[in-house]
Amino acid sequence: MPESTLFQTAVVTGASRGFGRAITAALVAAGTRVVGIARHEQDLNAVHDGEGFTPVAADATDEALAQDVIGTHRPGLLVLNAGAVPHMAPVHEHTWETFTSNWDVDTRHVFTWTRAALRQPLAPGSVVVTMSSGAVLGGSPLSGGYASAKAAIRYIRGYAADESQRAGLGIRFVTLLPNMTPAGGVGAVAVAGYAARQGVDRDTFVKGRGPVLTADQVAKAVVELAGNPDSAPEYRVGGDGLSPLG
């Protein structure tokens, strides 16, 4: 992690569980003050006890919240990780509401915070890391609009990077595409769903997918990419490490 004052403060959405919780812990351990955002106050307060962590129990899709947090805390790093656990069912068993749940949370909150980052704007040299999914590359037939919602996050990153360059803002945008893993809440539900679809138990399904991605590996990747000004714009991350896309 760079010692630049830009990274004295970071904002992590979806900080109360899974990848967000691990990312928060890694950043605090690296000496970064983290403003952690999640809906459930009790879970959020359990993330970290002591200095270096400011819990904010709120809806990460709230535009006023994004503007206020960026304006008040002036973070040098945004990690946009919040997301809904998708309803697992084949497409014909979804309703429109369950099919679009990840658009309403995952995509909307990335749009909201990216927009705020460009309009405030963040200071030159700041970094925005957005969490997409490996499902974008192969589809996800049991999770409704999940893969398409995560694909839209990739587009938002590209659009934002272009606008930053056009305006000379100097903000860097990076997207991570984690492989499916039982390590997080979303991944655990997906693993169970696809194991059942294949007619195998959970452990057999996981073993057949190769090295298991851990939340700590995702956190390490975020810290590494945030501190690397020469990073590629997109990376897939799995149990075997980081792989640039493109």
JSON list of C-alpha atoms in Angstrom, two decimals:
[
{"chain": "A", "resi": 1, "resn": "MET", "atom": "CA", "xyz": [0.00, 0.00, 0.00]},
{"chain": "A", "resi": 2, "resn": "PRO", "atom": "CA", "xyz": [1.45, 3.42, -0.90]},
{"chain": "A", "resi": 3, "resn": "GLU", "atom": "CA", "xyz": [2.22, 5.88, 1.87]},
{"chain": "A", "resi": 4, "resn": "SER", "atom": "CA", "xyz": [0.60, 8.70, -0.10]},
{"chain": "A", "resi": 5, "resn": "THR", "atom": "CA", "xyz": [-1.83, 10.74, 1.99]},
{"chain": "A", "resi": 6, "resn": "LEU", "atom": "CA", "xyz": [-4.42, 9.96, -0.69]},
{"chain": "A", "resi": 7, "resn": "PHE", "atom": "CA", "xyz": [-4.81, 6.54, 0.87]},
{"chain": "A", "resi": 8, "resn": "GLN", "atom": "CA", "xyz": [-5.11, 7.66, 4.44]},
{"chain": "A", "resi": 9, "resn": "THR", "atom": "CA", "xyz": [-8.86, 7.16, 4.02]},
{"chain": "A", "resi": 10, "resn": "ALA", "atom": "CA", "xyz": [-10.85, 4.55, 2.08]},
{"chain": "A", "resi": 11, "resn": "VAL", "atom": "CA", "xyz": [-14.56, 3.82, 1.73]},
{"chain": "A", "resi": 12, "resn": "VAL", "atom": "CA", "xyz": [-15.68, 0.19, 1.50]},
{"chain": "A", "resi": 13, "resn": "THR", "atom": "CA", "xyz": [-19.29, -0.65, 0.69]},
{"chain": "A", "resi": 14, "resn": "GLY", "atom": "CA", "xyz": [-20.73, -3.98, 1.77]},
{"chain": "A", "resi": 15, "resn": "ALA", "atom": "CA", "xyz": [-18.18, -3.92, 4.59]},
{"chain": "A", "resi": 16, "resn": "SER", "atom": "CA", "xyz": [-20.03, -6.12, 7.08]},
{"chain": "A", "resi": 17, "resn": "ARG", "atom": "CA", "xyz": [-19.47, -9.55, 5.49]},
{"chain": "A", "resi": 18, "resn": "GLY", "atom": "CA", "xyz": [-17.55, -11.62, 2.98]},
{"chain": "A", "resi": 19, "resn": "PHE", "atom": "CA", "xyz": [-15.15, -9.82, 0.68]},
{"chain": "A", "resi": 20, "resn": "GLY", "atom": "CA", "xyz": [-15.99, -6.40, 2.12]},
{"chain": "A", "resi": 21, "resn": "ARG", "atom": "CA", "xyz": [-15.16, -7.43, 5.65]},
{"chain": "A", "resi": 22, "resn": "ALA", "atom": "CA", "xyz": [-11.82, -8.94, 4.58]},
{"chain": "A", "resi": 23, "resn": "ILE", "atom": "CA", "xyz": [-10.96, -5.88, 2.47]},
{"chain": "A", "resi": 24, "resn": "THR", "atom": "CA", "xyz": [-11.73, -3.61, 5.41]},
{"chain": "A", "resi": 25, "resn": "ALA", "atom": "CA", "xyz": [-9.48, -5.62, 7.72]},
{"chain": "A", "resi": 26, "resn": "ALA", "atom": "CA", "xyz": [-6.62, -5.60, 5.21]},
{"chain": "A", "resi": 27, "resn": "LEU", "atom": "CA", "xyz": [-6.83, -1.84, 4.67]},
{"chain": "A", "resi": 28, "resn": "VAL", "atom": "CA", "xyz": [-6.99, -1.07, 8.40]},
{"chain": "A", "resi": 29, "resn": "ALA", "atom": "CA", "xyz": [-3.98, -3.36, 8.95]},
{"chain": "A", "resi": 30, "resn": "ALA", "atom": "CA", "xyz": [-2.14, -1.38, 6.26]},
{"chain": "A", "resi": 31, "resn": "GLY", "atom": "CA", "xyz": [-2.75, 1.85, 8.17]},
{"chain": "A", "resi": 32, "resn": "THR", "atom": "CA", "xyz": [-5.69, 3.15, 6.15]},
{"chain": "A", "resi": 33, "resn": "ARG", "atom": "CA", "xyz": [-8.70, 4.63, 7.93]},
{"chain": "A", "resi": 34, "resn": "VAL", "atom": "CA", "xyz": [-11.79, 2.89, 6.55]},
{"chain": "A", "resi": 35, "resn": "VAL", "atom": "CA", "xyz": [-15.33, 4.19, 6.37]},
{"chain": "A", "resi": 36, "resn": "GLY", "atom": "CA", "xyz": [-17.34, 0.98, 6.15]},
{"chain": "A", "resi": 37, "resn": "ILE", "atom": "CA", "xyz": [-20.87, 1.03, 4.78]},
{"chain": "A", "resi": 38, "resn": "ALA", "atom": "CA", "xyz": [-23.52, -1.68, 5.14]},
{"chain": "A", "resi": 39, "resn": "ARG", "atom": "CA", "xyz": [-27.21, -1.89, 5.92]},
{"chain": "A", "resi": 40, "resn": "HIS", "atom": "CA", "xyz": [-27.08, -3.80, 9.20]},
{"chain": "A", "resi": 41, "resn": "GLU", "atom": "CA", "xyz": [-25.61, -1.84, 12.09]},
{"chain": "A", "resi": 42, "resn": "GLN", "atom": "CA", "xyz": [-24.99, -4.79, 14.41]},
{"chain": "A", "resi": 43, "resn": "ASP", "atom": "CA", "xyz": [-22.99, -6.71, 11.80]},
{"chain": "A", "resi": 44, "resn": "LEU", "atom": "CA", "xyz": [-21.10, -3.57, 10.80]},
{"chain": "A", "resi": 45, "resn": "ASN", "atom": "CA", "xyz": [-20.13, -2.74, 14.37]},
{"chain": "A", "resi": 46, "resn": "ALA", "atom": "CA", "xyz": [-18.64, -6.23, 14.72]},
{"chain": "A", "resi": 47, "resn": "VAL", "atom": "CA", "xyz": [-16.24, -5.71, 11.79]},
{"chain": "A", "resi": 48, "resn": "HIS", "atom": "CA", "xyz": [-13.53, -3.87, 13.69]},
{"chain": "A", "resi": 49, "resn": "ASP", "atom": "CA", "xyz": [-13.19, -2.66, 17.26]},
{"chain": "A", "resi": 50, "resn": "GLY", "atom": "CA", "xyz": [-10.92, 0.32, 17.72]},
{"chain": "A", "resi": 51, "resn": "GLU", "atom": "CA", "xyz": [-9.35, 3.16, 15.78]},
{"chain": "A", "resi": 52, "resn": "GLY", "atom": "CA", "xyz": [-9.13, 3.09, 12.03]},
{"chain": "A", "resi": 53, "resn": "PHE", "atom": "CA", "xyz": [-12.72, 2.09, 11.30]},
{"chain": "A", "resi": 54, "resn": "THR", "atom": "CA", "xyz": [-15.82, 4.27, 11.02]},
{"chain": "A", "resi": 55, "resn": "PRO", "atom": "CA", "xyz": [-19.07, 2.28, 10.60]},
{"chain": "A", "resi": 56, "resn": "VAL", "atom": "CA", "xyz": [-21.91, 3.86, 8.62]},
{"chain": "A", "resi": 57, "resn": "ALA", "atom": "CA", "xyz": [-25.15, 1.85, 8.68]},
{"chain": "A", "resi": 58, "resn": "ALA", "atom": "CA", "xyz": [-26.92, 2.94, 5.50]},
{"chain": "A", "resi": 59, "resn": "ASP", "atom": "CA", "xyz": [-28.13, 1.94, 2.05]},
{"chain": "A", "resi": 60, "resn": "ALA", "atom": "CA", "xyz": [-25.15, 2.12, -0.32]},
{"chain": "A", "resi": 61, "resn": "THR", "atom": "CA", "xyz": [-27.44, 2.96, -3.26]},
{"chain": "A", "resi": 62, "resn": "ASP", "atom": "CA", "xyz": [-28.40, 6.28, -1.64]},
{"chain": "A", "resi": 63, "resn": "GLU", "atom": "CA", "xyz": [-27.12, 9.15, -3.82]},
{"chain": "A", "resi": 64, "resn": "ALA", "atom": "CA", "xyz": [-27.14, 11.67, -0.96]},
{"chain": "A", "resi": 65, "resn": "LEU", "atom": "CA", "xyz": [-25.10, 9.26, 1.18]},
{"chain": "A", "resi": 66, "resn": "ALA", "atom": "CA", "xyz": [-22.42, 8.87, -1.51]},
{"chain": "A", "resi": 67, "resn": "GLN", "atom": "CA", "xyz": [-22.13, 12.62, -1.96]},
{"chain": "A", "resi": 68, "resn": "ASP", "atom": "CA", "xyz": [-22.00, 13.27, 1.79]},
{"chain": "A", "resi": 69, "resn": "VAL", "atom": "CA", "xyz": [-19.43, 10.55, 2.57]},
{"chain": "A", "resi": 70, "resn": "ILE", "atom": "CA", "xyz": [-17.11, 11.64, -0.24]},
{"chain": "A", "resi": 71, "resn": "GLY", "atom": "CA", "xyz": [-17.49, 15.30, 0.67]},
{"chain": "A", "resi": 72, "resn": "THR", "atom": "CA", "xyz": [-16.95, 14.74, 4.39]},
{"chain": "A", "resi": 73, "resn": "HIS", "atom": "CA", "xyz": [-14.18, 12.12, 4.40]},
{"chain": "A", "resi": 74, "resn": "ARG", "atom": "CA", "xyz": [-12.39, 12.89, 1.10]},
{"chain": "A", "resi": 75, "resn": "PRO", "atom": "CA", "xyz": [-11.28, 9.29, 0.52]},
{"chain": "A", "resi": 76, "resn": "GLY", "atom": "CA", "xyz": [-8.43, 8.42, -1.81]},
{"chain": "A", "resi": 77, "resn": "LEU", "atom": "CA", "xyz": [-9.83, 4.94, -2.37]},
{"chain": "A", "resi": 78, "resn": "LEU", "atom": "CA", "xyz": [-13.36, 3.67, -3.00]},
{"chain": "A", "resi": 79, "resn": "VAL", "atom": "CA", "xyz": [-14.00, -0.08, -2.94]},
{"chain": "A", "resi": 80, "resn": "LEU", "atom": "CA", "xyz": [-17.49, -0.66, -4.34]},
{"chain": "A", "resi": 81, "resn": "ASN", "atom": "CA", "xyz": [-18.34, -4.14, -3.13]},
{"chain": "A", "resi": 82, "resn": "ALA", "atom": "CA", "xyz": [-21.97, -4.02, -1.92]},
{"chain": "A", "resi": 83, "resn": "GLY", "atom": "CA", "xyz": [-24.37, -6.46, -3.52]},
{"chain": "A", "resi": 84, "resn": "ALA", "atom": "CA", "xyz": [-27.54, -8.48, -3.08]},
{"chain": "A", "resi": 85, "resn": "VAL", "atom": "CA", "xyz": [-27.58, -12.25, -2.69]},
{"chain": "A", "resi": 86, "resn": "PRO", "atom": "CA", "xyz": [-29.29, -13.41, -5.91]},
{"chain": "A", "resi": 87, "resn": "HIS", "atom": "CA", "xyz": [-32.36, -15.60, -5.94]},
{"chain": "A", "resi": 88, "resn": "MET", "atom": "CA", "xyz": [-31.19, -18.98, -7.25]},
{"chain": "A", "resi": 89, "resn": "ALA", "atom": "CA", "xyz": [-33.64, -20.45, -9.76]},
{"chain": "A", "resi": 90, "resn": "PRO", "atom": "CA", "xyz": [-33.84, -21.15, -13.51]},
{"chain": "A", "resi": 91, "resn": "VAL", "atom": "CA", "xyz": [-35.00, -18.20, -15.56]},
{"chain": "A", "resi": 92, "resn": "HIS", "atom": "CA", "xyz": [-38.61, -19.34, -15.93]},
{"chain": "A", "resi": 93, "resn": "GLU", "atom": "CA", "xyz": [-38.99, -19.56, -12.15]},
{"chain": "A", "resi": 94, "resn": "HIS", "atom": "CA", "xyz": [-37.92, -15.96, -11.57]},
{"chain": "A", "resi": 95, "resn": "THR", "atom": "CA", "xyz": [-40.19, -12.95, -11.28]},
{"chain": "A", "resi": 96, "resn": "TRP", "atom": "CA", "xyz": [-39.03, -9.65, -12.73]},
{"chain": "A", "resi": 97, "resn": "GLU", "atom": "CA", "xyz": [-38.36, -8.47, -9.18]},
{"chain": "A", "resi": 98, "resn": "THR", "atom": "CA", "xyz": [-36.07, -11.40, -8.33]},
{"chain": "A", "resi": 99, "resn": "PHE", "atom": "CA", "xyz": [-34.43, -11.29, -11.78]},
{"chain": "A", "resi": 100, "resn": "THR", "atom": "CA", "xyz": [-33.44, -7.62, -11.41]},
{"chain": "A", "resi": 101, "resn": "SER", "atom": "CA", "xyz": [-32.44, -7.58, -7.72]},
{"chain": "A", "resi": 102, "resn": "ASN", "atom": "CA", "xyz": [-28.74, -7.31, -8.52]},
{"chain": "A", "resi": 103, "resn": "TRP", "atom": "CA", "xyz": [-29.35, -4.44, -10.93]},
{"chain": "A", "resi": 104, "resn": "ASP", "atom": "CA", "xyz": [-31.17, -2.61, -8.14]},
{"chain": "A", "resi": 105, "resn": "VAL", "atom": "CA", "xyz": [-28.30, -3.04, -5.65]},
{"chain": "A", "resi": 106, "resn": "ASP", "atom": "CA", "xyz": [-24.98, -4.06, -7.21]},
{"chain": "A", "resi": 107, "resn": "THR", "atom": "CA", "xyz": [-25.17, -2.02, -10.41]},
{"chain": "A", "resi": 108, "resn": "ARG", "atom": "CA", "xyz": [-27.08, 0.91, -8.96]},
{"chain": "A", "resi": 109, "resn": "HIS", "atom": "CA", "xyz": [-24.65, 1.46, -6.09]},
{"chain": "A", "resi": 110, "resn": "VAL", "atom": "CA", "xyz": [-21.63, 1.33, -8.43]},
{"chain": "A", "resi": 111, "resn": "PHE", "atom": "CA", "xyz": [-23.33, 3.87, -10.71]},
{"chain": "A", "resi": 112, "resn": "THR", "atom": "CA", "xyz": [-24.18, 6.07, -7.71]},
{"chain": "A", "resi": 113, "resn": "TRP", "atom": "CA", "xyz": [-20.69, 6.16, -6.21]},
{"chain": "A", "resi": 114, "resn": "THR", "atom": "CA", "xyz": [-18.92, 6.40, -9.57]},
{"chain": "A", "resi": 115, "resn": "ARG", "atom": "CA", "xyz": [-21.07, 9.36, -10.50]},
{"chain": "A", "resi": 116, "resn": "ALA", "atom": "CA", "xyz": [-20.33, 11.04, -7.17]},
{"chain": "A", "resi": 117, "resn": "ALA", "atom": "CA", "xyz": [-16.59, 10.35, -7.56]},
{"chain": "A", "resi": 118, "resn": "LEU", "atom": "CA", "xyz": [-16.55, 12.14, -10.93]},
{"chain": "A", "resi": 119, "resn": "ARG", "atom": "CA", "xyz": [-18.80, 15.03, -9.90]},
{"chain": "A", "resi": 120, "resn": "GLN", "atom": "CA", "xyz": [-17.17, 15.91, -6.56]},
{"chain": "A", "resi": 121, "resn": "PRO", "atom": "CA", "xyz": [-14.55, 14.97, -7.83]},
{"chain": "A", "resi": 122, "resn": "LEU", "atom": "CA", "xyz": [-12.11, 12.72, -5.97]},
{"chain": "A", "resi": 123, "resn": "ALA", "atom": "CA", "xyz": [-8.55, 14.06, -5.79]},
{"chain": "A", "resi": 124, "resn": "PRO", "atom": "CA", "xyz": [-6.09, 13.29, -8.62]},
{"chain": "A", "resi": 125, "resn": "GLY", "atom": "CA", "xyz": [-4.43, 9.93, -7.99]},
{"chain": "A", "resi": 126, "resn": "SER", "atom": "CA", "xyz": [-7.48, 8.49, -6.27]},
{"chain": "A", "resi": 127, "resn": "VAL", "atom": "CA", "xyz": [-8.61, 4.96, -7.09]},
{"chain": "A", "resi": 128, "resn": "VAL", "atom": "CA", "xyz": [-12.05, 3.40, -7.50]},
{"chain": "A", "resi": 129, "resn": "VAL", "atom": "CA", "xyz": [-12.13, -0.41, -7.31]},
{"chain": "A", "resi": 130, "resn": "THR", "atom": "CA", "xyz": [-15.41, -2.00, -8.41]},
{"chain": "A", "resi": 131, "resn": "MET", "atom": "CA", "xyz": [-16.34, -5.61, -7.79]},
{"chain": "A", "resi": 132, "resn": "SER", "atom": "CA", "xyz": [-17.82, -7.43, -10.77]},
{"chain": "A", "resi": 133, "resn": "SER", "atom": "CA", "xyz": [-17.87, -11.24, -11.09]},
{"chain": "A", "resi": 134, "resn": "GLY", "atom": "CA", "xyz": [-16.38, -14.10, -13.05]},
{"chain": "A", "resi": 135, "resn": "ALA", "atom": "CA", "xyz": [-20.00, -14.94, -13.91]},
{"chain": "A", "resi": 136, "resn": "VAL", "atom": "CA", "xyz": [-19.75, -12.18, -16.51]},
{"chain": "A", "resi": 137, "resn": "LEU", "atom": "CA", "xyz": [-17.42, -14.35, -18.59]},
{"chain": "A", "resi": 138, "resn": "GLY", "atom": "CA", "xyz": [-19.41, -17.58, -18.48]},
{"chain": "A", "resi": 139, "resn": "GLY", "atom": "CA", "xyz": [-22.95, -16.65, -17.55]},
{"chain": "A", "resi": 140, "resn": "SER", "atom": "CA", "xyz": [-24.95, -17.68, -14.50]},
{"chain": "A", "resi": 141, "resn": "PRO", "atom": "CA", "xyz": [-28.19, -19.44, -15.50]},
{"chain": "A", "resi": 142, "resn": "LEU", "atom": "CA", "xyz": [-29.45, -19.87, -11.94]},
{"chain": "A", "resi": 143, "resn": "SER", "atom": "CA", "xyz": [-29.05, -16.30, -10.69]},
{"chain": "A", "resi": 144, "resn": "GLY", "atom": "CA", "xyz": [-31.39, -14.30, -12.89]},
{"chain": "A", "resi": 145, "resn": "GLY", "atom": "CA", "xyz": [-29.90, -10.98, -13.95]},
{"chain": "A", "resi": 146, "resn": "TYR", "atom": "CA", "xyz": [-26.79, -11.35, -11.77]},
{"chain": "A", "resi": 147, "resn": "ALA", "atom": "CA", "xyz": [-24.28, -11.85, -14.62]},
{"chain": "A", "resi": 148, "resn": "SER", "atom": "CA", "xyz": [-25.72, -9.00, -16.69]},
{"chain": "A", "resi": 149, "resn": "ALA", "atom": "CA", "xyz": [-25.77, -6.68, -13.67]},
{"chain": "A", "resi": 150, "resn": "LYS", "atom": "CA", "xyz": [-22.11, -7.45, -13.04]},
{"chain": "A", "resi": 151, "resn": "ALA", "atom": "CA", "xyz": [-21.34, -6.96, -16.75]},
{"chain": "A", "resi": 152, "resn": "ALA", "atom": "CA", "xyz": [-22.85, -3.48, -16.54]},
{"chain": "A", "resi": 153, "resn": "ILE", "atom": "CA", "xyz": [-20.37, -2.70, -13.74]},
{"chain": "A", "resi": 154, "resn": "ARG", "atom": "CA", "xyz": [-17.54, -3.37, -16.21]},
{"chain": "A", "resi": 155, "resn": "TYR", "atom": "CA", "xyz": [-19.06, -0.92, -18.66]},
{"chain": "A", "resi": 156, "resn": "ILE", "atom": "CA", "xyz": [-19.51, 1.72, -15.97]},
{"chain": "A", "resi": 157, "resn": "ARG", "atom": "CA", "xyz": [-15.81, 1.39, -15.10]},
{"chain": "A", "resi": 158, "resn": "GLY", "atom": "CA", "xyz": [-14.82, 1.92, -18.70]},
{"chain": "A", "resi": 159, "resn": "TYR", "atom": "CA", "xyz": [-17.12, 4.90, -19.16]},
{"chain": "A", "resi": 160, "resn": "ALA", "atom": "CA", "xyz": [-15.85, 6.49, -15.93]},
{"chain": "A", "resi": 161, "resn": "ALA", "atom": "CA", "xyz": [-12.19, 5.96, -16.84]},
{"chain": "A", "resi": 162, "resn": "ASP", "atom": "CA", "xyz": [-12.80, 7.67, -20.16]},
{"chain": "A", "resi": 163, "resn": "GLU", "atom": "CA", "xyz": [-14.54, 10.64, -18.52]},
{"chain": "A", "resi": 164, "resn": "SER", "atom": "CA", "xyz": [-11.73, 10.95, -15.95]},
{"chain": "A", "resi": 165, "resn": "GLN", "atom": "CA", "xyz": [-9.21, 11.08, -18.77]},
{"chain": "A", "resi": 166, "resn": "ARG", "atom": "CA", "xyz": [-11.25, 13.56, -20.83]},
{"chain": "A", "resi": 167, "resn": "ALA", "atom": "CA", "xyz": [-11.58, 15.92, -17.87]},
{"chain": "A", "resi": 168, "resn": "GLY", "atom": "CA", "xyz": [-8.00, 15.45, -16.65]},
{"chain": "A", "resi": 169, "resn": "LEU", "atom": "CA", "xyz": [-9.20, 14.28, -13.24]},
{"chain": "A", "resi": 170, "resn": "GLY", "atom": "CA", "xyz": [-6.48, 11.67, -12.71]},
{"chain": "A", "resi": 171, "resn": "ILE", "atom": "CA", "xyz": [-8.84, 9.15, -11.07]},
{"chain": "A", "resi": 172, "resn": "ARG", "atom": "CA", "xyz": [-7.99, 5.50, -11.75]},
{"chain": "A", "resi": 173, "resn": "PHE", "atom": "CA", "xyz": [-10.79, 2.93, -12.13]},
{"chain": "A", "resi": 174, "resn": "VAL", "atom": "CA", "xyz": [-10.16, -0.81, -11.71]},
{"chain": "A", "resi": 175, "resn": "THR", "atom": "CA", "xyz": [-12.60, -3.74, -11.80]},
{"chain": "A", "resi": 176, "resn": "LEU", "atom": "CA", "xyz": [-12.13, -7.15, -10.17]},
{"chain": "A", "resi": 177, "resn": "LEU", "atom": "CA", "xyz": [-13.96, -10.27, -11.37]},
{"chain": "A", "resi": 178, "resn": "PRO", "atom": "CA", "xyz": [-13.78, -12.87, -8.56]},
{"chain": "A", "resi": 179, "resn": "ASN", "atom": "CA", "xyz": [-14.39, -16.53, -9.34]},
{"chain": "A", "resi": 180, "resn": "MET", "atom": "CA", "xyz": [-17.29, -18.28, -7.65]},
{"chain": "A", "resi": 181, "resn": "THR", "atom": "CA", "xyz": [-16.26, -19.27, -4.15]},
{"chain": "A", "resi": 182, "resn": "PRO", "atom": "CA", "xyz": [-17.94, -20.59, -1.01]},
{"chain": "A", "resi": 183, "resn": "ALA", "atom": "CA", "xyz": [-15.99, -17.98, 0.97]},
{"chain": "A", "resi": 184, "resn": "GLY", "atom": "CA", "xyz": [-18.64, -15.25, 0.75]},
{"chain": "A", "resi": 185, "resn": "GLY", "atom": "CA", "xyz": [-22.39, -15.04, 1.28]},
{"chain": "A", "resi": 186, "resn": "VAL", "atom": "CA", "xyz": [-23.21, -14.68, -2.42]},
{"chain": "A", "resi": 187, "resn": "GLY", "atom": "CA", "xyz": [-20.75, -17.39, -3.45]},
{"chain": "A", "resi": 188, "resn": "ALA", "atom": "CA", "xyz": [-21.92, -19.85, -0.81]},
{"chain": "A", "resi": 189, "resn": "VAL", "atom": "CA", "xyz": [-25.50, -19.58, -2.08]},
{"chain": "A", "resi": 190, "resn": "ALA", "atom": "CA", "xyz": [-24.33, -19.98, -5.70]},
{"chain": "A", "resi": 191, "resn": "VAL", "atom": "CA", "xyz": [-22.17, -23.00, -4.87]},
{"chain": "A", "resi": 192, "resn": "ALA", "atom": "CA", "xyz": [-25.09, -24.71, -3.15]},
{"chain": "A", "resi": 193, "resn": "GLY", "atom": "CA", "xyz": [-27.38, -23.96, -6.08]},
{"chain": "A", "resi": 194, "resn": "TYR", "atom": "CA", "xyz": [-25.05, -25.22, -8.79]},
{"chain": "A", "resi": 195, "resn": "ALA", "atom": "CA", "xyz": [-24.03, -28.30, -6.81]},
{"chain": "A", "resi": 196, "resn": "ALA", "atom": "CA", "xyz": [-27.70, -29.23, -6.52]},
{"chain": "A", "resi": 197, "resn": "ARG", "atom": "CA", "xyz": [-28.23, -28.56, -10.23]},
{"chain": "A", "resi": 198, "resn": "GLN", "atom": "CA", "xyz": [-25.40, -30.98, -11.06]},
{"chain": "A", "resi": 199, "resn": "GLY", "atom": "CA", "xyz": [-26.66, -33.55, -8.56]},
{"chain": "A", "resi": 200, "resn": "VAL", "atom": "CA", "xyz": [-23.47, -33.54, -6.47]},
{"chain": "A", "resi": 201, "resn": "ASP", "atom": "CA", "xyz": [-22.70, -32.50, -2.92]},
{"chain": "A", "resi": 202, "resn": "ARG", "atom": "CA", "xyz": [-21.16, -29.12, -2.15]},
{"chain": "A", "resi": 203, "resn": "ASP", "atom": "CA", "xyz": [-17.64, -30.42, -1.44]},
{"chain": "A", "resi": 204, "resn": "THR", "atom": "CA", "xyz": [-17.52, -32.41, -4.68]},
{"chain": "A", "resi": 205, "resn": "PHE", "atom": "CA", "xyz": [-18.64, -29.37, -6.67]},
{"chain": "A", "resi": 206, "resn": "VAL", "atom": "CA", "xyz": [-16.06, -27.09, -5.04]},
{"chain": "A", "resi": 207, "resn": "LYS", "atom": "CA", "xyz": [-13.24, -29.59, -5.50]},
{"chain": "A", "resi": 208, "resn": "GLY", "atom": "CA", "xyz": [-14.04, -29.91, -9.19]},
{"chain": "A", "resi": 209, "resn": "ARG", "atom": "CA", "xyz": [-13.54, -26.19, -9.75]},
{"chain": "A", "resi": 210, "resn": "GLY", "atom": "CA", "xyz": [-9.86, -26.10, -8.77]},
{"chain": "A", "resi": 211, "resn": "PRO", "atom": "CA", "xyz": [-8.16, -23.84, -6.21]},
{"chain": "A", "resi": 212, "resn": "VAL", "atom": "CA", "xyz": [-10.67, -22.15, -3.92]},
{"chain": "A", "resi": 213, "resn": "LEU", "atom": "CA", "xyz": [-10.64, -18.36, -3.83]},
{"chain": "A", "resi": 214, "resn": "THR", "atom": "CA", "xyz": [-10.59, -16.97, -0.28]},
{"chain": "A", "resi": 215, "resn": "ALA", "atom": "CA", "xyz": [-11.82, -13.62, 1.00]},
{"chain": "A", "resi": 216, "resn": "ASP", "atom": "CA", "xyz": [-8.27, -12.83, 2.14]},
{"chain": "A", "resi": 217, "resn": "GLN", "atom": "CA", "xyz": [-7.01, -13.32, -1.43]},
{"chain": "A", "resi": 218, "resn": "VAL", "atom": "CA", "xyz": [-9.58, -10.85, -2.70]},
{"chain": "A", "resi": 219, "resn": "ALA", "atom": "CA", "xyz": [-8.56, -8.37, 0.00]},
{"chain": "A", "resi": 220, "resn": "LYS", "atom": "CA", "xyz": [-4.89, -8.79, -0.90]},
{"chain": "A", "resi": 221, "resn": "ALA", "atom": "CA", "xyz": [-5.71, -8.18, -4.56]},
{"chain": "A", "resi": 222, "resn": "VAL", "atom": "CA", "xyz": [-7.59, -4.96, -3.76]},
{"chain": "A", "resi": 223, "resn": "VAL", "atom": "CA", "xyz": [-4.72, -3.60, -1.67]},
{"chain": "A", "resi": 224, "resn": "GLU", "atom": "CA", "xyz": [-2.19, -4.59, -4.34]},
{"chain": "A", "resi": 225, "resn": "LEU", "atom": "CA", "xyz": [-4.09, -3.03, -7.24]},
{"chain": "A", "resi": 226, "resn": "ALA", "atom": "CA", "xyz": [-4.99, 0.12, -5.34]},
{"chain": "A", "resi": 227, "resn": "GLY", "atom": "CA", "xyz": [-1.31, 0.70, -4.70]},
{"chain": "A", "resi": 228, "resn": "ASN", "atom": "CA", "xyz": [-0.17, -0.04, -8.26]},
{"chain": "A", "resi": 229, "resn": "PRO", "atom": "CA", "xyz": [-0.53, 2.98, -10.58]},
{"chain": "A", "resi": 230, "resn": "ASP", "atom": "CA", "xyz": [0.43, 0.77, -13.52]},
{"chain": "A", "resi": 231, "resn": "SER", "atom": "CA", "xyz": [-2.32, -1.79, -12.97]},
{"chain": "A", "resi": 232, "resn": "ALA", "atom": "CA", "xyz": [-4.45, -3.00, -15.85]},
{"chain": "A", "resi": 233, "resn": "PRO", "atom": "CA", "xyz": [-8.09, -1.83, -15.80]},
{"chain": "A", "resi": 234, "resn": "GLU", "atom": "CA", "xyz": [-9.61, -5.28, -15.21]},
{"chain": "A", "resi": 235, "resn": "TYR", "atom": "CA", "xyz": [-8.55, -8.48, -13.46]},
{"chain": "A", "resi": 236, "resn": "ARG", "atom": "CA", "xyz": [-10.01, -11.87, -12.84]},
{"chain": "A", "resi": 237, "resn": "VAL", "atom": "CA", "xyz": [-9.10, -13.22, -9.41]},
{"chain": "A", "resi": 238, "resn": "GLY", "atom": "CA", "xyz": [-9.26, -16.88, -8.40]},
{"chain": "A", "resi": 239, "resn": "GLY", "atom": "CA", "xyz": [-7.60, -19.30, -6.03]},
{"chain": "A", "resi": 240, "resn": "ASP", "atom": "CA", "xyz": [-4.60, -19.28, -8.35]},
{"chain": "A", "resi": 241, "resn": "GLY", "atom": "CA", "xyz": [-4.15, -15.49, -8.22]},
{"chain": "A", "resi": 242, "resn": "LEU", "atom": "CA", "xyz": [-4.75, -12.42, -10.39]},
{"chain": "A", "resi": 243, "resn": "SER", "atom": "CA", "xyz": [-5.07, -12.48, -14.19]},
{"chain": "A", "resi": 244, "resn": "PRO", "atom": "CA", "xyz": [-5.43, -9.25, -16.22]},
{"chain": "A", "resi": 245, "resn": "LEU", "atom": "CA", "xyz": [-8.22, -9.21, -18.80]},
{"chain": "A", "resi": 246, "resn": "GLY", "atom": "CA", "xyz": [-8.12, -7.67, -22.24]}
]
